[in-house]
Short mmCIF file of N, CA and C in Angstrom, two decimals:
data_model
loop_
_atom_site.label_atom_id
_atom_site.label_comp_id
_atom_site.label_asym_id
_atom_site.label_seq_id
_atom_site.Cartn_x
_atom_site.Cartn_y
_atom_site.Cartn_z
N MET A 29 -28.05 -8.39 -20.81
CA MET A 29 -27.13 -8.70 -19.73
C MET A 29 -26.25 -7.48 -19.48
N ALA A 30 -26.02 -7.16 -18.22
CA ALA A 30 -25.16 -6.01 -17.90
C ALA A 30 -23.78 -6.22 -18.50
N GLY A 31 -23.27 -5.18 -19.13
CA GLY A 31 -21.92 -5.24 -19.64
C GLY A 31 -21.78 -5.68 -21.09
N ASP A 32 -22.90 -6.11 -21.72
CA ASP A 32 -22.78 -6.61 -23.09
C ASP A 32 -22.25 -5.58 -24.05
N ASP A 33 -22.49 -4.29 -23.78
CA ASP A 33 -22.05 -3.26 -24.71
C ASP A 33 -20.74 -2.62 -24.29
N ILE A 34 -20.06 -3.21 -23.33
CA ILE A 34 -18.82 -2.64 -22.82
C ILE A 34 -17.64 -3.26 -23.56
N PRO A 35 -16.73 -2.42 -24.07
CA PRO A 35 -15.55 -2.96 -24.74
C PRO A 35 -14.79 -3.92 -23.83
N GLY A 36 -14.30 -5.00 -24.41
CA GLY A 36 -13.54 -5.96 -23.63
C GLY A 36 -14.42 -7.06 -23.07
N THR A 37 -15.74 -7.01 -23.33
CA THR A 37 -16.62 -8.05 -22.87
C THR A 37 -17.13 -8.84 -24.06
N SER A 38 -17.66 -9.98 -23.78
CA SER A 38 -18.24 -10.79 -24.85
C SER A 38 -19.72 -10.99 -24.57
N GLU A 39 -20.43 -11.58 -25.50
CA GLU A 39 -21.86 -11.80 -25.30
C GLU A 39 -22.12 -12.89 -24.28
N THR A 40 -21.14 -13.73 -24.00
CA THR A 40 -21.34 -14.81 -23.05
C THR A 40 -20.76 -14.51 -21.68
N SER A 41 -20.16 -13.36 -21.51
CA SER A 41 -19.55 -13.02 -20.25
C SER A 41 -19.69 -11.52 -20.01
N ASN A 42 -19.91 -11.13 -18.75
CA ASN A 42 -20.03 -9.70 -18.50
C ASN A 42 -18.85 -9.19 -17.70
N HIS A 43 -17.67 -9.73 -17.96
CA HIS A 43 -16.46 -9.18 -17.37
C HIS A 43 -15.40 -8.95 -18.43
N PHE A 44 -14.46 -8.08 -18.12
CA PHE A 44 -13.42 -7.72 -19.07
C PHE A 44 -12.53 -8.91 -19.36
N ARG A 45 -11.85 -8.86 -20.51
CA ARG A 45 -10.97 -9.96 -20.92
C ARG A 45 -9.92 -10.29 -19.88
N THR A 46 -9.59 -11.55 -19.81
CA THR A 46 -8.51 -12.00 -18.93
C THR A 46 -7.49 -12.78 -19.75
N SER A 47 -6.32 -12.90 -19.20
CA SER A 47 -5.26 -13.67 -19.85
C SER A 47 -5.25 -15.08 -19.27
N ALA A 48 -5.06 -16.06 -20.12
CA ALA A 48 -4.98 -17.44 -19.65
C ALA A 48 -3.79 -17.63 -18.72
N GLN A 49 -2.80 -16.76 -18.79
CA GLN A 49 -1.59 -16.87 -17.97
C GLN A 49 -1.72 -16.14 -16.63
N MET A 50 -2.79 -15.42 -16.43
CA MET A 50 -2.94 -14.54 -15.28
C MET A 50 -3.20 -15.31 -13.98
N THR A 51 -2.58 -14.83 -12.91
CA THR A 51 -2.92 -15.30 -11.57
C THR A 51 -3.80 -14.24 -10.94
N PRO A 52 -5.03 -14.58 -10.57
CA PRO A 52 -5.93 -13.57 -10.01
C PRO A 52 -5.40 -13.01 -8.69
N PHE A 53 -5.68 -11.75 -8.45
CA PHE A 53 -5.37 -11.14 -7.16
C PHE A 53 -6.67 -10.76 -6.48
N HIS A 54 -6.58 -10.46 -5.20
CA HIS A 54 -7.73 -9.99 -4.43
C HIS A 54 -7.41 -8.59 -3.93
N LEU A 55 -8.39 -7.70 -4.05
CA LEU A 55 -8.27 -6.34 -3.54
C LEU A 55 -9.57 -6.01 -2.85
N ALA A 56 -9.48 -5.42 -1.66
CA ALA A 56 -10.65 -4.93 -0.95
C ALA A 56 -10.54 -3.42 -0.83
N PHE A 57 -11.67 -2.74 -0.95
CA PHE A 57 -11.66 -1.29 -0.82
C PHE A 57 -12.89 -0.84 -0.03
N PRO A 58 -12.80 0.29 0.65
CA PRO A 58 -13.94 0.77 1.43
C PRO A 58 -14.91 1.56 0.58
N THR A 59 -16.17 1.52 0.98
CA THR A 59 -17.21 2.34 0.37
C THR A 59 -18.19 2.79 1.45
N THR A 60 -18.66 4.01 1.33
CA THR A 60 -19.67 4.51 2.27
C THR A 60 -21.09 4.27 1.75
N ASP A 61 -21.22 3.73 0.54
CA ASP A 61 -22.53 3.47 -0.04
C ASP A 61 -22.46 2.19 -0.87
N LEU A 62 -22.67 1.06 -0.22
CA LEU A 62 -22.51 -0.24 -0.86
C LEU A 62 -23.49 -0.42 -2.02
N ALA A 63 -24.72 0.00 -1.84
CA ALA A 63 -25.72 -0.16 -2.91
C ALA A 63 -25.34 0.64 -4.16
N ALA A 64 -24.91 1.89 -3.97
CA ALA A 64 -24.52 2.72 -5.11
C ALA A 64 -23.26 2.19 -5.77
N THR A 65 -22.32 1.71 -4.97
CA THR A 65 -21.09 1.12 -5.52
C THR A 65 -21.44 -0.09 -6.37
N ARG A 66 -22.30 -0.96 -5.84
CA ARG A 66 -22.70 -2.15 -6.60
C ARG A 66 -23.42 -1.76 -7.88
N SER A 67 -24.34 -0.83 -7.78
CA SER A 67 -25.09 -0.40 -8.94
C SER A 67 -24.16 0.13 -10.03
N TYR A 68 -23.16 0.91 -9.66
CA TYR A 68 -22.25 1.49 -10.63
C TYR A 68 -21.32 0.43 -11.24
N LEU A 69 -20.70 -0.37 -10.38
CA LEU A 69 -19.75 -1.36 -10.89
C LEU A 69 -20.45 -2.44 -11.72
N GLU A 70 -21.62 -2.84 -11.29
CA GLU A 70 -22.35 -3.87 -12.02
C GLU A 70 -23.11 -3.29 -13.21
N GLY A 71 -23.87 -2.24 -12.99
CA GLY A 71 -24.76 -1.73 -14.02
C GLY A 71 -24.10 -0.85 -15.05
N VAL A 72 -23.18 0.02 -14.62
CA VAL A 72 -22.54 0.95 -15.56
C VAL A 72 -21.28 0.33 -16.17
N LEU A 73 -20.42 -0.22 -15.33
CA LEU A 73 -19.17 -0.79 -15.86
C LEU A 73 -19.30 -2.24 -16.29
N GLY A 74 -20.32 -2.94 -15.84
CA GLY A 74 -20.57 -4.30 -16.31
C GLY A 74 -19.80 -5.39 -15.62
N PHE A 75 -19.32 -5.16 -14.40
CA PHE A 75 -18.57 -6.19 -13.68
C PHE A 75 -19.55 -7.15 -13.01
N ALA A 76 -19.30 -8.44 -13.14
CA ALA A 76 -20.15 -9.46 -12.53
C ALA A 76 -20.02 -9.44 -11.02
N VAL A 77 -21.13 -9.73 -10.35
CA VAL A 77 -21.14 -9.80 -8.89
C VAL A 77 -20.96 -11.26 -8.47
N GLY A 78 -20.14 -11.46 -7.45
CA GLY A 78 -19.95 -12.79 -6.86
C GLY A 78 -20.71 -12.88 -5.55
N ARG A 79 -20.00 -13.34 -4.52
CA ARG A 79 -20.64 -13.47 -3.21
C ARG A 79 -20.97 -12.10 -2.64
N THR A 80 -22.03 -12.06 -1.84
CA THR A 80 -22.43 -10.81 -1.19
C THR A 80 -22.83 -11.08 0.25
N ALA A 81 -22.78 -10.04 1.05
CA ALA A 81 -23.26 -10.07 2.43
C ALA A 81 -23.80 -8.68 2.73
N ALA A 82 -24.28 -8.47 3.91
CA ALA A 82 -24.88 -7.17 4.26
C ALA A 82 -23.89 -6.03 4.13
N ARG A 83 -22.58 -6.29 4.37
CA ARG A 83 -21.61 -5.20 4.39
C ARG A 83 -20.49 -5.35 3.36
N TRP A 84 -20.62 -6.28 2.41
CA TRP A 84 -19.61 -6.40 1.37
C TRP A 84 -20.18 -7.07 0.13
N VAL A 85 -19.53 -6.80 -1.02
CA VAL A 85 -19.89 -7.40 -2.31
C VAL A 85 -18.60 -7.72 -3.04
N ASP A 86 -18.51 -8.95 -3.56
CA ASP A 86 -17.39 -9.35 -4.42
C ASP A 86 -17.74 -9.05 -5.87
N PHE A 87 -16.75 -8.53 -6.61
CA PHE A 87 -16.91 -8.29 -8.04
C PHE A 87 -15.83 -9.07 -8.79
N ASP A 88 -16.18 -9.55 -9.97
CA ASP A 88 -15.23 -10.15 -10.90
C ASP A 88 -14.78 -9.03 -11.83
N ILE A 89 -13.58 -8.54 -11.60
CA ILE A 89 -13.04 -7.48 -12.45
C ILE A 89 -11.86 -8.07 -13.21
N ALA A 90 -12.14 -8.46 -14.45
CA ALA A 90 -11.15 -9.09 -15.32
C ALA A 90 -10.54 -10.33 -14.68
N GLY A 91 -11.37 -11.11 -14.00
CA GLY A 91 -10.90 -12.34 -13.37
C GLY A 91 -10.30 -12.16 -12.00
N HIS A 92 -10.26 -10.94 -11.50
CA HIS A 92 -9.74 -10.66 -10.16
C HIS A 92 -10.91 -10.49 -9.20
N GLN A 93 -10.68 -10.89 -7.95
CA GLN A 93 -11.70 -10.74 -6.92
C GLN A 93 -11.50 -9.40 -6.22
N VAL A 94 -12.42 -8.48 -6.47
CA VAL A 94 -12.35 -7.15 -5.89
C VAL A 94 -13.60 -6.97 -5.02
N THR A 95 -13.37 -6.64 -3.76
CA THR A 95 -14.46 -6.60 -2.79
C THR A 95 -14.67 -5.20 -2.25
N ALA A 96 -15.91 -4.73 -2.33
CA ALA A 96 -16.30 -3.46 -1.72
C ALA A 96 -16.80 -3.75 -0.31
N HIS A 97 -16.22 -3.09 0.68
CA HIS A 97 -16.62 -3.24 2.08
C HIS A 97 -17.26 -1.95 2.56
N LEU A 98 -18.45 -2.07 3.13
CA LEU A 98 -19.16 -0.92 3.66
C LEU A 98 -18.47 -0.38 4.91
N VAL A 99 -18.21 0.91 4.92
CA VAL A 99 -17.64 1.59 6.09
C VAL A 99 -18.54 2.76 6.44
N ASP A 100 -18.47 3.19 7.69
CA ASP A 100 -19.33 4.27 8.14
C ASP A 100 -18.87 5.64 7.66
N SER A 101 -17.57 5.80 7.46
CA SER A 101 -17.06 7.07 6.96
C SER A 101 -15.74 6.82 6.25
N ALA A 102 -15.35 7.77 5.42
CA ALA A 102 -14.09 7.66 4.69
C ALA A 102 -13.43 9.03 4.66
N ALA A 103 -12.14 9.04 4.81
CA ALA A 103 -11.38 10.29 4.76
C ALA A 103 -11.16 10.68 3.30
N ASP A 104 -10.88 11.95 3.08
CA ASP A 104 -10.51 12.40 1.74
C ASP A 104 -9.23 11.69 1.31
N LEU A 105 -9.16 11.37 0.03
CA LEU A 105 -7.99 10.67 -0.48
C LEU A 105 -6.84 11.64 -0.72
N PRO A 106 -5.65 11.33 -0.19
CA PRO A 106 -4.49 12.15 -0.52
C PRO A 106 -4.11 11.93 -1.98
N THR A 107 -3.38 12.88 -2.56
CA THR A 107 -2.97 12.78 -3.96
C THR A 107 -1.46 12.97 -4.08
N ASN A 108 -0.95 12.53 -5.20
CA ASN A 108 0.45 12.74 -5.57
C ASN A 108 0.47 13.34 -6.97
N PRO A 109 1.43 14.24 -7.24
CA PRO A 109 1.53 14.77 -8.59
C PRO A 109 2.15 13.74 -9.55
N VAL A 110 1.47 13.49 -10.65
CA VAL A 110 1.97 12.59 -11.69
C VAL A 110 1.70 13.27 -13.02
N ASP A 111 2.74 13.59 -13.74
CA ASP A 111 2.63 14.20 -15.06
C ASP A 111 1.69 15.41 -15.03
N GLY A 112 1.83 16.21 -13.98
CA GLY A 112 1.06 17.44 -13.86
C GLY A 112 -0.35 17.29 -13.34
N ARG A 113 -0.72 16.12 -12.87
CA ARG A 113 -2.07 15.86 -12.37
C ARG A 113 -2.01 15.40 -10.92
N ALA A 114 -3.08 15.68 -10.17
CA ALA A 114 -3.21 15.23 -8.77
C ALA A 114 -3.87 13.85 -8.78
N VAL A 115 -3.03 12.82 -8.80
CA VAL A 115 -3.51 11.44 -8.86
C VAL A 115 -3.79 10.94 -7.45
N PRO A 116 -4.98 10.39 -7.21
CA PRO A 116 -5.29 9.84 -5.89
C PRO A 116 -4.26 8.78 -5.50
N ALA A 117 -3.72 8.90 -4.30
CA ALA A 117 -2.69 7.95 -3.86
C ALA A 117 -3.25 6.53 -3.76
N PHE A 118 -4.52 6.39 -3.37
CA PHE A 118 -5.15 5.07 -3.39
C PHE A 118 -6.16 5.05 -4.52
N HIS A 119 -5.93 4.16 -5.46
CA HIS A 119 -6.87 3.88 -6.53
C HIS A 119 -6.55 2.50 -7.06
N PHE A 120 -7.44 1.95 -7.83
CA PHE A 120 -7.21 0.66 -8.48
C PHE A 120 -7.88 0.71 -9.83
N GLY A 121 -7.58 -0.26 -10.69
CA GLY A 121 -8.20 -0.24 -11.99
C GLY A 121 -7.72 -1.33 -12.90
N LEU A 122 -7.89 -1.08 -14.19
CA LEU A 122 -7.55 -2.08 -15.21
C LEU A 122 -6.60 -1.51 -16.24
N VAL A 123 -5.74 -2.37 -16.75
CA VAL A 123 -4.95 -2.08 -17.95
C VAL A 123 -5.66 -2.80 -19.08
N MET A 124 -6.01 -2.05 -20.11
CA MET A 124 -6.83 -2.57 -21.19
C MET A 124 -6.12 -2.44 -22.53
N ASP A 125 -6.63 -3.17 -23.51
CA ASP A 125 -6.22 -3.01 -24.90
C ASP A 125 -6.55 -1.58 -25.33
N TRP A 126 -5.70 -0.97 -26.17
CA TRP A 126 -5.86 0.43 -26.56
C TRP A 126 -7.26 0.71 -27.14
N ASP A 127 -7.71 -0.09 -28.07
CA ASP A 127 -9.01 0.17 -28.69
C ASP A 127 -10.15 0.01 -27.70
N ASP A 128 -10.07 -0.98 -26.81
CA ASP A 128 -11.10 -1.17 -25.79
C ASP A 128 -11.11 -0.01 -24.81
N TRP A 129 -9.92 0.48 -24.45
CA TRP A 129 -9.82 1.63 -23.54
C TRP A 129 -10.47 2.85 -24.17
N GLN A 130 -10.16 3.11 -25.44
CA GLN A 130 -10.72 4.27 -26.12
C GLN A 130 -12.24 4.15 -26.22
N ALA A 131 -12.73 2.97 -26.54
CA ALA A 131 -14.18 2.78 -26.66
C ALA A 131 -14.87 2.99 -25.31
N LEU A 132 -14.27 2.50 -24.22
CA LEU A 132 -14.85 2.72 -22.89
C LEU A 132 -14.82 4.20 -22.54
N ALA A 133 -13.71 4.87 -22.78
CA ALA A 133 -13.62 6.31 -22.51
C ALA A 133 -14.68 7.06 -23.30
N ASP A 134 -14.85 6.73 -24.58
CA ASP A 134 -15.86 7.39 -25.41
C ASP A 134 -17.26 7.14 -24.86
N ARG A 135 -17.55 5.90 -24.49
CA ARG A 135 -18.88 5.55 -23.97
C ARG A 135 -19.17 6.29 -22.67
N LEU A 136 -18.18 6.35 -21.77
CA LEU A 136 -18.38 7.04 -20.50
C LEU A 136 -18.53 8.54 -20.71
N GLU A 137 -17.77 9.11 -21.66
CA GLU A 137 -17.93 10.54 -21.99
C GLU A 137 -19.34 10.82 -22.52
N GLN A 138 -19.82 9.97 -23.42
CA GLN A 138 -21.15 10.14 -23.99
C GLN A 138 -22.24 10.00 -22.93
N ALA A 139 -21.96 9.21 -21.88
CA ALA A 139 -22.92 9.02 -20.79
C ALA A 139 -22.86 10.16 -19.77
N GLY A 140 -21.96 11.13 -20.01
CA GLY A 140 -21.87 12.27 -19.10
C GLY A 140 -21.09 12.01 -17.83
N THR A 141 -20.19 11.05 -17.86
CA THR A 141 -19.38 10.72 -16.68
C THR A 141 -18.58 11.93 -16.23
N ASP A 142 -18.58 12.17 -14.94
CA ASP A 142 -17.78 13.23 -14.34
C ASP A 142 -16.43 12.61 -13.97
N PHE A 143 -15.48 12.71 -14.89
CA PHE A 143 -14.17 12.09 -14.69
C PHE A 143 -13.40 12.81 -13.58
N ARG A 144 -12.74 12.05 -12.75
CA ARG A 144 -11.83 12.66 -11.77
C ARG A 144 -10.63 13.23 -12.51
N ILE A 145 -10.10 12.45 -13.46
CA ILE A 145 -9.09 12.91 -14.41
C ILE A 145 -9.57 12.41 -15.78
N GLU A 146 -9.82 13.34 -16.68
CA GLU A 146 -10.39 12.98 -17.98
C GLU A 146 -9.40 12.16 -18.80
N PRO A 147 -9.92 11.43 -19.81
CA PRO A 147 -9.05 10.63 -20.66
C PRO A 147 -7.94 11.49 -21.28
N THR A 148 -6.73 11.00 -21.15
CA THR A 148 -5.57 11.73 -21.63
C THR A 148 -4.44 10.75 -21.95
N ILE A 149 -3.48 11.22 -22.73
CA ILE A 149 -2.27 10.44 -23.00
C ILE A 149 -1.16 11.07 -22.18
N ARG A 150 -0.49 10.28 -21.38
CA ARG A 150 0.61 10.83 -20.59
C ARG A 150 1.90 10.09 -20.91
N PHE A 151 3.00 10.72 -20.52
CA PHE A 151 4.35 10.22 -20.80
C PHE A 151 4.54 10.02 -22.31
N ARG A 152 4.09 11.00 -23.08
CA ARG A 152 4.16 10.93 -24.55
C ARG A 152 5.60 10.70 -25.01
N GLU A 153 5.72 9.79 -25.97
CA GLU A 153 7.00 9.45 -26.60
C GLU A 153 8.04 8.96 -25.61
N GLN A 154 7.58 8.45 -24.48
CA GLN A 154 8.45 7.81 -23.49
C GLN A 154 8.09 6.32 -23.46
N PRO A 155 8.96 5.50 -22.87
CA PRO A 155 8.68 4.05 -22.87
C PRO A 155 7.33 3.69 -22.25
N GLY A 156 6.88 4.42 -21.27
CA GLY A 156 5.61 4.11 -20.62
C GLY A 156 4.43 4.91 -21.14
N GLU A 157 4.49 5.39 -22.41
CA GLU A 157 3.38 6.18 -22.94
C GLU A 157 2.08 5.41 -22.75
N GLN A 158 1.09 6.12 -22.20
CA GLN A 158 -0.15 5.45 -21.86
C GLN A 158 -1.34 6.37 -21.96
N GLY A 159 -2.48 5.77 -22.24
CA GLY A 159 -3.75 6.45 -22.11
C GLY A 159 -4.28 6.14 -20.73
N THR A 160 -4.89 7.14 -20.08
CA THR A 160 -5.39 6.93 -18.74
C THR A 160 -6.59 7.82 -18.47
N PHE A 161 -7.47 7.36 -17.62
CA PHE A 161 -8.51 8.21 -17.05
C PHE A 161 -8.92 7.63 -15.70
N PHE A 162 -9.41 8.52 -14.85
CA PHE A 162 -9.83 8.15 -13.50
C PHE A 162 -11.30 8.52 -13.34
N ILE A 163 -12.05 7.65 -12.67
CA ILE A 163 -13.45 7.93 -12.36
C ILE A 163 -13.69 7.74 -10.87
N ASN A 164 -14.58 8.55 -10.34
CA ASN A 164 -15.02 8.39 -8.96
C ASN A 164 -16.11 7.33 -8.92
N ILE A 165 -15.96 6.38 -8.01
CA ILE A 165 -16.97 5.35 -7.81
C ILE A 165 -17.86 5.82 -6.66
N PRO A 166 -19.18 5.71 -6.77
CA PRO A 166 -20.03 6.09 -5.65
C PRO A 166 -19.57 5.40 -4.36
N GLY A 167 -19.50 6.13 -3.29
CA GLY A 167 -19.05 5.58 -2.02
C GLY A 167 -17.62 5.94 -1.68
N GLY A 168 -16.92 6.63 -2.61
CA GLY A 168 -15.62 7.18 -2.28
C GLY A 168 -14.40 6.58 -2.93
N ALA A 169 -14.51 5.46 -3.63
CA ALA A 169 -13.34 4.86 -4.27
C ALA A 169 -13.06 5.53 -5.61
N VAL A 170 -11.84 5.33 -6.11
CA VAL A 170 -11.43 5.87 -7.41
C VAL A 170 -10.86 4.71 -8.23
N MET A 171 -11.29 4.63 -9.50
CA MET A 171 -10.74 3.63 -10.41
C MET A 171 -10.02 4.32 -11.56
N GLU A 172 -8.92 3.70 -11.98
CA GLU A 172 -8.18 4.16 -13.15
C GLU A 172 -8.29 3.09 -14.23
N PHE A 173 -8.48 3.54 -15.45
CA PHE A 173 -8.43 2.66 -16.61
C PHE A 173 -7.30 3.17 -17.47
N LYS A 174 -6.39 2.26 -17.83
CA LYS A 174 -5.24 2.70 -18.62
C LYS A 174 -4.93 1.71 -19.72
N THR A 175 -4.12 2.18 -20.66
CA THR A 175 -3.68 1.37 -21.78
C THR A 175 -2.29 1.84 -22.16
N PHE A 176 -1.56 1.00 -22.84
CA PHE A 176 -0.21 1.34 -23.27
C PHE A 176 -0.10 1.20 -24.78
N ARG A 177 0.66 2.11 -25.39
CA ARG A 177 0.93 1.99 -26.83
C ARG A 177 1.59 0.65 -27.11
N ASP A 178 2.49 0.25 -26.20
CA ASP A 178 3.21 -1.03 -26.31
C ASP A 178 3.05 -1.74 -24.99
N MET A 179 2.19 -2.75 -24.95
CA MET A 179 1.90 -3.45 -23.70
C MET A 179 3.15 -4.08 -23.09
N ALA A 180 4.16 -4.35 -23.92
CA ALA A 180 5.42 -4.90 -23.41
C ALA A 180 6.14 -3.89 -22.53
N LYS A 181 5.73 -2.61 -22.59
CA LYS A 181 6.37 -1.55 -21.80
C LYS A 181 5.63 -1.27 -20.49
N LEU A 182 4.74 -2.16 -20.08
CA LEU A 182 3.96 -1.98 -18.85
C LEU A 182 4.84 -1.62 -17.66
N PHE A 183 5.99 -2.26 -17.53
CA PHE A 183 6.88 -2.00 -16.40
C PHE A 183 8.20 -1.38 -16.82
N ALA A 184 8.25 -0.83 -18.03
CA ALA A 184 9.49 -0.25 -18.56
C ALA A 184 9.96 0.94 -17.73
N THR A 185 11.26 1.04 -17.55
CA THR A 185 11.84 2.18 -16.84
C THR A 185 12.55 3.12 -17.80
N GLN A 186 12.84 2.67 -19.00
CA GLN A 186 13.50 3.51 -20.00
C GLN A 186 12.98 3.20 -21.37
#
């Protein structure tokens, strides 16, 4: 089953862990290559596919409904400087358990992933210290996977 070897998944489910307290959100993003986007999100990252149509695909990403919509063209993504890096202004992703994040980063590195921003620790010794990496999704989207030393500091300002 797709995703069985991905950290944060179980043998009975091919999506990342969810919290029983979580309220799912919906996010839609554009892609110029729906087939490649689906292949990558489903086959490489292990996200389950929900409803589909000719120009869109729903994915279950940690219990959230994330939809890829086919577009004819996409502009280059603007960036903002964050901790010395050019972070894409539009991106989405997951906050993961530290060990699961590290295992996914290691697996993607071993698979030869061309990271947009390679796995790194930023904001060291600050309240929001986090591991992060960004990957380009076929079709033009960017995903970030991050983790926190202290998950209670997810929204910490100091």
